[in-house]
Amino acid sequence: MTSEPAVNPLRDESLTLKATDPCCIVVFGATGDLTHRKLIPALFRLSKQKLLHPRTAIVGFARRQLDSDAFREEMRRTVPGSDGASPEWERFAGSLFYQPGVFEDPEAFRALGRVLTGLDEKRGIPGNRLFYLATPPSEYAALLANIGAAGLARRASRSDASAPWSRVIIEKPFGHDLKSARKLNALVHSVFHESQVYRIDHYLGKETVQNILVFRLSNGIFEPLWNNRYVEQVQISVAESVGVETRAAYFDSGGISRDIFQNHMMQLLTLTIVARDIVRAQYVAGAVGGTPVPGYREEPGVDPRSQTETYLAARIDVDNWRWSGVPFYLRTGKRLPKRATEIAIVFRNPPYELFRSAGCDALQANVLRLRIQPDEGISLSFGSKSPGQALHIDPVQMDFYYLTSFGQDPPDAYERLLLDCNLGDSTLFARRDEVELAWEFVDGILNAWRSDNRPPLLTYPAGTWGPPEADELLQRNHHHWYPL
């Protein structure tokens, strides 16, 4: 008698997803970079996996004069060549439509409303609407006002489950400071109920970010160690090798503190925090990957006298019983040697080093690394005896990779977040109070930088890991940055 092969639980596909509703997805800024690079490819992958309802329609809205056929052809070029000629693409392309219009023109929104009503009737859509603001934040006010004035959205709470739903996805940044964030939230709430608002931070859609709580709380070997008794320090790094590229005007008005620190890094930290020491700097000419690059002030579109920071490093103290006394080190910057995002949790060494008397050097700390990009995964370093007669202890790695364990790479963050919004699941989206609390913290830093005793704006060559002062920030506690 032969037994049935065991089912690998990591590849068990028996779990079923909740079905999505047919809806009209309206993408404002449909000819822009975000739509081309992220939104249409993500929606196409969802369609290929049959995770979008087949009657769903996707309507692009932008200033450029196009018809639906020209829009479909332009969107075809956003997917890999073979996919663009596939039956799956032809089926998906049949759900793509385009309506030209100026964001400040109320008549354009009334015309959009007629298009949506026609698609409802033609495709059997019950009036469900998902609006995606894939535009610069400066366009939000006009878009929201005209969506409301044209009656395109139905303001309702989640309790109205049987009625057609309306939802809006808003891209970061959510304001420029606390005051503007509150103003934007008030404007959004004049058209949509908070339960209809989905503030997107794509970091929250990454599998490893979602895995942090699961990893900690579902594994008995880690949860008891997740506190100041066993953890010596935590490092969060968001490194980018690119400069400002085509975003000079936007970046120069906000800097790295608003572009990454206020949203991505605060979401990765999500704790009660107090800033202690902060280093700010701007890159000068250097080389990234062997290619010479100009300094920030020489980048096209940047003020040659700009005082905008492109690098920020900070020591953060967490004011609660679990993490009191454990420094959290954060760093983020442009034109660093490589692109990488990682959380490193450094554990304390045993209080009595048993092997020192046997001639072993000081043990290296155990480090748990949560790699968010690229190559999402988790690794843990620990000490092991090297083979041989002598007693030598060397660090070794245990690694988890999505492809190895699950047979596939994790889905794109936008893919997951678009699906969640379609399903009405706001778990991975930022709430109003989260956004305002993050700005309240960052505003304190920005106000200090505007004061008479503000810290100097340091410099670092492009292609390096930041100014020496960022290393000194850790050396005060006999710590160092772990390499990415």
Coordinates of C-alpha atoms in Angstrom, one line a residue:
M1 CA 0.0 0.0 0.0
T2 CA 1.4 3.4 -1.0
S3 CA 0.7 6.5 0.9
E4 CA -0.4 9.7 -0.8
P5 CA 2.4 12.3 -1.2
A6 CA 2.3 14.9 1.5
V7 CA 0.9 18.3 0.5
N8 CA 3.4 21.1 0.9
P9 CA 1.5 23.6 3.0
L10 CA 3.6 26.4 1.5
R11 CA 2.1 25.7 -1.9
D12 CA -1.4 24.8 -0.8
E13 CA -3.9 26.6 -3.1
S14 CA -7.0 25.4 -1.3
L15 CA -7.6 28.8 0.2
T16 CA -10.1 30.8 -1.8
L17 CA -10.2 34.6 -2.2
K18 CA -13.2 36.7 -1.8
A19 CA -14.7 37.6 -5.2
T20 CA -14.3 41.1 -6.4
D21 CA -17.2 43.2 -7.5
P22 CA -17.6 44.6 -11.0
C23 CA -16.7 48.3 -10.9
C24 CA -15.4 51.2 -12.9
I25 CA -11.8 52.1 -12.0
V26 CA -11.1 55.7 -13.0
V27 CA -7.4 56.6 -13.2
F28 CA -6.7 60.3 -13.1
G29 CA -3.3 61.1 -14.6
A30 CA -3.7 58.1 -16.9
T31 CA -0.9 59.2 -19.3
G32 CA 1.6 59.7 -16.5
D33 CA 4.6 57.7 -15.3
L34 CA 2.9 56.0 -12.4
T35 CA 0.1 54.6 -14.6
H36 CA 2.6 53.3 -17.2
R37 CA 5.1 51.8 -14.7
K38 CA 2.9 50.5 -12.0
L39 CA -0.9 50.7 -12.3
I40 CA -1.6 49.2 -15.7
P41 CA 1.0 46.4 -15.3
A42 CA -0.5 45.5 -11.9
L43 CA -4.1 45.6 -13.2
F44 CA -3.1 43.4 -16.1
R45 CA -1.5 40.8 -13.8
L46 CA -4.7 40.8 -11.7
S47 CA -6.7 40.3 -14.8
K48 CA -4.5 37.4 -16.0
Q49 CA -5.0 35.7 -12.6
K50 CA -8.8 36.3 -12.9
L51 CA -8.7 38.4 -9.7
L52 CA -10.5 41.3 -11.4
H53 CA -14.2 40.8 -12.2
P54 CA -14.5 40.3 -16.0
R55 CA -17.1 43.1 -16.2
T56 CA -14.8 45.7 -14.6
A57 CA -13.9 48.7 -16.7
I58 CA -10.8 50.8 -16.4
V59 CA -11.2 54.4 -17.6
G60 CA -8.1 56.6 -18.1
F61 CA -8.7 60.4 -17.6
A62 CA -6.0 62.9 -18.5
R63 CA -5.4 66.2 -20.4
R64 CA -3.9 64.6 -23.5
Q65 CA -6.3 64.2 -26.5
L66 CA -6.5 60.4 -27.1
D67 CA -9.3 58.0 -28.0
S68 CA -9.7 54.6 -26.4
D69 CA -7.9 52.7 -29.1
A70 CA -4.8 55.0 -28.9
F71 CA -4.9 54.6 -25.1
R72 CA -5.0 50.8 -25.4
E73 CA -2.1 50.8 -27.8
E74 CA -0.1 53.1 -25.5
M75 CA -0.8 50.8 -22.5
R76 CA 0.1 47.7 -24.4
R77 CA 3.7 49.0 -24.4
T78 CA 3.8 49.0 -20.6
V79 CA 3.8 45.1 -20.4
P80 CA 6.5 42.7 -21.6
G81 CA 6.5 42.1 -25.4
S82 CA 5.0 38.6 -25.4
D83 CA 2.3 39.5 -23.0
G84 CA 1.3 42.5 -25.2
A85 CA 0.4 40.0 -28.0
S86 CA -1.3 37.4 -25.8
P87 CA -5.0 36.5 -25.6
E88 CA -5.0 37.7 -22.0
W89 CA -3.9 41.2 -23.1
E90 CA -6.6 41.3 -25.8
R91 CA -9.2 40.4 -23.1
F92 CA -7.8 43.0 -20.7
A93 CA -7.6 45.7 -23.4
G94 CA -11.3 45.3 -24.0
S95 CA -11.8 46.7 -20.5
L96 CA -9.7 49.8 -21.2
F97 CA -11.3 53.2 -22.1
Y98 CA -10.1 56.8 -22.2
Q99 CA -11.8 60.1 -21.6
P100 CA -9.8 63.3 -22.2
G101 CA -10.3 66.3 -19.9
V102 CA -8.8 69.1 -17.9
F103 CA -8.8 68.6 -14.1
E104 CA -10.2 72.1 -13.5
D105 CA -13.1 71.8 -16.0
P106 CA -16.4 70.8 -14.4
E107 CA -17.9 70.0 -17.8
A108 CA -15.1 67.4 -18.3
F109 CA -16.3 65.6 -15.1
R110 CA -19.9 65.7 -16.2
A111 CA -18.8 64.1 -19.5
L112 CA -16.9 61.5 -17.5
G113 CA -20.0 60.8 -15.5
R114 CA -21.9 60.1 -18.7
V115 CA -19.2 57.7 -19.8
L116 CA -19.3 55.8 -16.5
T117 CA -23.1 55.6 -16.7
G118 CA -22.9 54.2 -20.2
L119 CA -20.3 51.6 -19.1
D120 CA -22.5 50.6 -16.2
E121 CA -25.4 49.9 -18.6
K122 CA -23.2 48.2 -21.2
R123 CA -21.2 46.0 -18.9
G124 CA -23.7 45.3 -16.1
I125 CA -21.8 47.3 -13.5
P126 CA -24.0 48.2 -10.5
G127 CA -22.5 51.7 -10.1
N128 CA -19.4 50.8 -8.1
R129 CA -16.6 53.3 -8.5
L130 CA -12.9 53.3 -7.6
F131 CA -11.0 56.6 -8.2
Y132 CA -7.2 56.6 -8.3
L133 CA -5.5 60.0 -8.0
A134 CA -2.3 59.2 -9.9
T135 CA -1.4 62.9 -10.3
P136 CA 0.9 65.4 -8.5
P137 CA -0.6 66.5 -5.1
S138 CA -1.2 70.0 -6.5
E139 CA -4.0 68.5 -8.6
Y140 CA -5.9 66.9 -5.7
A141 CA -8.0 69.9 -4.8
A142 CA -9.4 70.4 -8.3
L143 CA -10.0 66.6 -8.7
L144 CA -11.8 66.1 -5.4
A145 CA -13.9 69.2 -5.9
N146 CA -15.0 68.2 -9.3
I147 CA -15.6 64.6 -8.4
G148 CA -18.0 65.9 -5.7
A149 CA -19.6 68.6 -7.8
A150 CA -20.3 66.1 -10.7
G151 CA -21.9 63.6 -8.3
L152 CA -19.5 60.9 -9.4
A153 CA -19.0 59.5 -5.9
R154 CA -21.6 58.5 -3.4
R155 CA -20.5 59.4 0.2
A156 CA -21.4 56.6 2.5
S157 CA -20.0 54.6 5.4
R158 CA -19.3 50.9 5.3
S159 CA -22.7 50.2 7.0
D160 CA -24.4 50.7 3.6
A161 CA -23.2 47.3 2.3
S162 CA -26.0 46.7 -0.1
A163 CA -25.6 50.0 -2.0
P164 CA -23.1 50.7 -4.8
W165 CA -19.8 51.7 -3.4
S166 CA -17.4 54.5 -4.1
R167 CA -13.7 54.5 -3.1
V168 CA -10.7 56.8 -3.7
I169 CA -7.0 55.9 -3.6
I170 CA -4.7 58.8 -2.9
E171 CA -0.9 58.6 -3.5
K172 CA 1.7 60.0 -1.1
P173 CA 2.6 62.6 -0.1
F174 CA -0.4 63.3 2.1
G175 CA 0.3 66.9 2.5
H176 CA 3.5 69.0 3.0
D177 CA 3.3 69.3 6.7
L178 CA 0.7 68.8 9.5
K179 CA -1.3 71.8 8.6
S180 CA -1.6 70.9 4.9
A181 CA -2.3 67.2 5.8
R182 CA -5.2 68.3 7.9
K183 CA -6.5 70.6 5.1
L184 CA -6.2 67.7 2.6
N185 CA -8.0 65.3 4.9
A186 CA -10.9 67.9 5.4
L187 CA -11.1 68.3 1.6
V188 CA -11.2 64.5 1.1
H189 CA -13.9 64.1 3.7
S190 CA -16.1 66.7 2.0
V191 CA -16.5 64.1 -0.8
F192 CA -15.8 60.7 0.8
H193 CA -16.4 59.1 4.2
E194 CA -13.1 58.0 5.9
S195 CA -14.0 54.4 5.3
Q196 CA -14.0 55.1 1.6
V197 CA -10.5 56.6 1.6
Y198 CA -7.4 54.5 0.8
R199 CA -4.1 56.4 1.3
I200 CA -1.6 54.3 -0.4
D201 CA 2.0 53.7 0.7
H202 CA 3.3 50.9 -1.5
Y203 CA 5.8 49.8 1.1
L204 CA 2.8 48.4 3.1
G205 CA 2.0 46.2 0.1
K206 CA 5.4 44.5 0.1
E207 CA 5.2 40.9 1.4
T208 CA 8.1 41.3 3.8
V209 CA 6.5 44.3 5.5
Q210 CA 3.3 42.3 5.9
N211 CA 5.4 39.4 7.2
I212 CA 6.9 41.4 10.1
L213 CA 4.0 40.9 12.5
V214 CA 3.3 37.3 11.2
F215 CA 7.0 36.4 11.7
R216 CA 7.1 37.9 15.2
L217 CA 3.8 36.7 16.6
S218 CA 3.4 33.3 15.0
N219 CA 6.9 32.0 16.0
G220 CA 7.4 31.2 19.6
I221 CA 11.2 31.5 19.3
F222 CA 11.0 35.2 18.4
E223 CA 8.1 36.9 20.2
P224 CA 9.7 36.4 23.7
L225 CA 12.9 38.0 22.4
W226 CA 11.2 41.1 20.9
N227 CA 12.0 43.5 23.7
N228 CA 14.8 45.5 25.3
R229 CA 16.1 42.6 27.3
Y230 CA 17.3 40.8 24.3
V231 CA 17.5 43.4 21.5
E232 CA 20.5 45.8 21.6
Q233 CA 19.6 48.0 18.6
V234 CA 17.4 48.2 15.5
Q235 CA 18.5 49.7 12.1
I236 CA 16.1 50.7 9.3
S237 CA 17.7 51.6 6.0
V238 CA 16.1 52.9 2.8
A239 CA 18.9 53.4 0.3
E240 CA 18.5 54.6 -3.3
S241 CA 21.2 54.7 -5.9
V242 CA 19.3 57.1 -8.2
G243 CA 19.2 60.9 -7.8
V244 CA 16.0 63.0 -8.3
E245 CA 15.7 62.0 -12.0
T246 CA 12.6 63.9 -13.4
R247 CA 11.2 64.9 -9.9
A248 CA 13.6 67.8 -9.2
A249 CA 10.9 70.4 -8.6
Y250 CA 8.9 68.1 -6.3
F251 CA 11.9 66.8 -4.4
D252 CA 13.6 70.2 -4.0
S253 CA 10.5 71.6 -2.3
G254 CA 10.4 68.8 0.2
G255 CA 13.6 66.9 0.5
I256 CA 14.3 63.3 1.8
S257 CA 12.5 64.1 5.1
R258 CA 9.1 64.5 3.3
D259 CA 9.8 62.1 0.4
I260 CA 10.7 59.0 2.3
F261 CA 11.3 59.7 6.1
Q262 CA 7.7 60.9 6.8
N263 CA 5.9 58.1 5.1
H264 CA 7.9 54.9 4.3
M265 CA 10.2 55.0 7.3
M266 CA 7.4 56.0 9.7
Q267 CA 5.3 53.1 8.4
L268 CA 8.2 50.7 9.0
L269 CA 8.7 52.0 12.5
T270 CA 5.1 52.6 13.6
L271 CA 5.9 53.1 17.3
T272 CA 5.8 55.9 19.9
I273 CA 9.1 57.7 19.1
V274 CA 11.3 60.5 20.2
A275 CA 14.0 62.0 18.0
R276 CA 17.4 62.4 19.7
D277 CA 20.2 62.9 17.1
I278 CA 19.7 63.8 13.4
V279 CA 22.2 64.2 10.6
R280 CA 21.2 65.9 7.4
A281 CA 23.3 66.1 4.2
Q282 CA 23.3 66.7 0.5
Y283 CA 25.2 64.8 -2.1
V284 CA 28.0 66.4 -4.2
A285 CA 29.5 65.0 -7.4
G286 CA 30.8 61.5 -7.3
A287 CA 30.3 58.1 -9.0
V288 CA 27.6 55.5 -8.6
G289 CA 28.4 52.0 -9.9
G290 CA 31.5 53.5 -11.7
T291 CA 29.4 56.1 -13.5
P292 CA 30.2 59.8 -12.7
V293 CA 27.2 61.7 -11.6
P294 CA 26.7 65.4 -10.8
G295 CA 26.1 66.9 -7.4
Y296 CA 22.5 67.6 -6.3
R297 CA 22.8 71.3 -7.0
E298 CA 24.0 70.5 -10.6
E299 CA 21.0 68.3 -11.3
P300 CA 18.6 69.7 -14.0
G301 CA 15.8 71.7 -12.4
V302 CA 17.4 72.1 -8.9
D303 CA 18.2 75.5 -7.5
P304 CA 22.0 75.9 -7.5
R305 CA 21.8 77.3 -4.0
S306 CA 19.4 74.6 -2.7
Q307 CA 19.5 73.8 1.0
T308 CA 17.4 70.6 0.5
E309 CA 18.7 67.5 2.2
T310 CA 19.1 64.3 0.1
Y311 CA 20.3 62.2 3.1
L312 CA 19.0 61.8 6.6
A313 CA 20.2 59.7 9.5
A314 CA 18.6 59.7 12.9
R315 CA 18.7 58.0 16.3
I316 CA 15.2 57.4 17.5
D317 CA 14.2 56.5 21.1
V318 CA 11.0 54.6 21.7
D319 CA 9.1 55.7 24.7
N320 CA 7.4 52.5 25.9
W321 CA 8.3 49.6 28.3
R322 CA 9.2 47.2 25.5
W323 CA 11.8 49.3 23.7
S324 CA 13.0 51.7 26.3
G325 CA 16.8 52.0 26.1
V326 CA 17.0 50.4 22.6
P327 CA 18.2 52.9 20.0
F328 CA 16.5 52.8 16.6
Y329 CA 18.8 54.0 13.8
L330 CA 17.2 55.2 10.6
R331 CA 18.9 56.3 7.4
T332 CA 17.7 57.1 4.0
G333 CA 19.3 58.9 1.0
K334 CA 19.7 59.5 -2.7
R335 CA 22.8 58.6 -4.8
L336 CA 24.0 55.9 -2.3
P337 CA 26.0 52.9 -3.7
K338 CA 23.0 50.6 -4.1
R339 CA 19.2 50.4 -3.9
A340 CA 18.2 48.5 -0.8
T341 CA 15.6 48.6 2.0
E342 CA 16.2 46.5 5.1
I343 CA 15.3 46.3 8.8
A344 CA 18.2 44.8 10.9
I345 CA 17.4 43.7 14.5
V346 CA 20.6 43.2 16.4
F347 CA 20.4 41.0 19.5
R348 CA 22.4 41.3 22.7
N349 CA 25.3 39.0 23.2
P350 CA 25.1 36.5 26.2
P351 CA 26.1 38.3 29.4
Y352 CA 28.9 35.8 30.1
E353 CA 31.1 34.9 27.1
L354 CA 31.8 31.2 27.8
F355 CA 34.2 30.7 24.9
R356 CA 36.6 33.6 25.6
S357 CA 38.6 31.5 28.0
A358 CA 39.0 28.9 25.2
G359 CA 40.8 31.5 23.1
C360 CA 37.8 32.6 21.0
D361 CA 37.4 36.3 20.1
A362 CA 34.3 38.2 21.2
L363 CA 31.2 36.7 19.6
Q364 CA 29.5 38.6 16.8
A365 CA 25.9 39.6 17.5
N366 CA 23.0 37.6 16.1
V367 CA 21.4 39.8 13.5
L368 CA 17.9 39.3 12.1
R369 CA 17.5 41.0 8.7
L370 CA 14.2 41.7 7.1
R371 CA 14.9 42.5 3.4
I372 CA 12.2 44.5 1.8
Q373 CA 13.8 45.3 -1.5
P374 CA 15.3 44.0 -3.7
D375 CA 15.1 40.2 -3.2
E376 CA 12.5 40.2 -0.4
G377 CA 13.3 37.7 2.4
I378 CA 14.5 37.1 5.9
S379 CA 17.9 36.0 7.2
L380 CA 19.3 35.3 10.6
S381 CA 23.0 35.2 11.5
F382 CA 24.3 33.0 14.4
G383 CA 27.6 31.6 15.6
S384 CA 28.7 28.1 14.7
K385 CA 31.9 26.1 15.3
S386 CA 34.0 25.9 12.2
P387 CA 35.0 22.4 11.2
G388 CA 38.4 21.2 12.6
Q389 CA 40.2 20.4 15.8
A390 CA 40.6 24.0 17.0
L391 CA 37.7 25.9 18.5
H392 CA 36.8 28.7 16.1
I393 CA 33.3 30.3 16.1
D394 CA 32.3 32.0 12.9
P395 CA 29.0 33.6 11.9
V396 CA 26.7 31.7 9.5
Q397 CA 23.4 32.5 7.8
M398 CA 19.9 31.0 7.7
D399 CA 18.1 32.5 4.8
F400 CA 14.4 32.5 3.7
Y401 CA 13.6 33.4 0.1
Y402 CA 10.1 33.6 -1.3
L403 CA 11.0 31.9 -4.6
T404 CA 12.7 29.0 -2.8
S405 CA 9.9 28.4 -0.3
F406 CA 6.9 29.2 -2.3
G407 CA 8.0 28.5 -5.9
Q408 CA 7.3 32.1 -6.9
D409 CA 8.3 35.7 -6.3
P410 CA 6.0 37.8 -4.2
P411 CA 3.4 39.9 -6.0
D412 CA 4.1 43.5 -6.8
A413 CA 3.0 45.8 -4.0
Y414 CA 0.6 47.8 -6.3
E415 CA -1.0 44.5 -7.4
R416 CA -1.9 43.6 -3.8
L417 CA -3.1 47.1 -2.8
L418 CA -5.3 47.5 -5.9
L419 CA -6.9 44.2 -5.2
D420 CA -7.4 45.0 -1.5
C421 CA -9.1 48.3 -2.4
N422 CA -11.4 46.6 -4.8
L423 CA -12.3 44.2 -2.1
G424 CA -12.9 47.0 0.4
D425 CA -10.0 45.9 2.7
S426 CA -8.2 48.9 4.1
T427 CA -5.8 47.0 6.4
L428 CA -2.7 47.9 4.4
F429 CA -3.6 51.6 3.9
A430 CA -2.9 54.6 6.1
R431 CA -5.6 56.1 8.3
R432 CA -6.1 59.8 8.8
D433 CA -4.8 59.8 12.3
E434 CA -1.7 57.8 11.3
V435 CA -0.8 60.4 8.6
E436 CA -1.3 63.4 11.0
L437 CA 0.7 61.8 13.8
A438 CA 3.6 61.1 11.4
W439 CA 3.5 64.7 10.3
E440 CA 3.3 65.9 13.9
F441 CA 6.6 64.1 14.6
V442 CA 8.3 65.2 11.4
D443 CA 7.1 68.8 11.8
G444 CA 9.1 69.0 15.0
I445 CA 12.3 68.1 13.1
L446 CA 11.5 70.5 10.2
N447 CA 10.9 73.4 12.6
A448 CA 14.2 72.8 14.3
W449 CA 15.9 73.0 10.9
R450 CA 14.3 76.4 10.3
S451 CA 15.5 77.8 13.7
D452 CA 18.5 80.0 14.2
N453 CA 20.5 77.1 15.8
R454 CA 19.7 74.6 13.1
P455 CA 22.2 71.9 12.3
P456 CA 24.5 72.4 9.3
L457 CA 23.7 70.9 6.0
L458 CA 26.6 68.4 5.5
T459 CA 27.8 66.9 2.2
Y460 CA 28.7 63.5 1.0
P461 CA 30.1 62.3 -2.4
A462 CA 27.6 60.5 -4.6
G463 CA 28.2 56.8 -4.5
T464 CA 29.1 56.7 -0.8
W465 CA 27.0 55.8 2.3
G466 CA 26.6 59.3 3.5
P467 CA 28.7 61.8 5.6
P468 CA 31.1 60.6 8.3
E469 CA 28.8 62.2 10.9
A470 CA 26.2 59.4 10.2
D471 CA 28.8 56.8 11.3
E472 CA 29.7 58.9 14.4
L473 CA 26.0 58.9 15.3
L474 CA 26.3 55.1 16.0
Q475 CA 29.9 55.1 17.2
R476 CA 28.9 57.1 20.3
N477 CA 27.2 53.8 21.5
H478 CA 29.9 51.6 20.1
H479 CA 27.7 50.6 17.2
H480 CA 28.1 50.6 13.5
W481 CA 25.9 50.5 10.4
Y482 CA 25.4 47.0 9.1
P483 CA 26.3 46.7 5.4
L484 CA 23.3 46.4 2.9

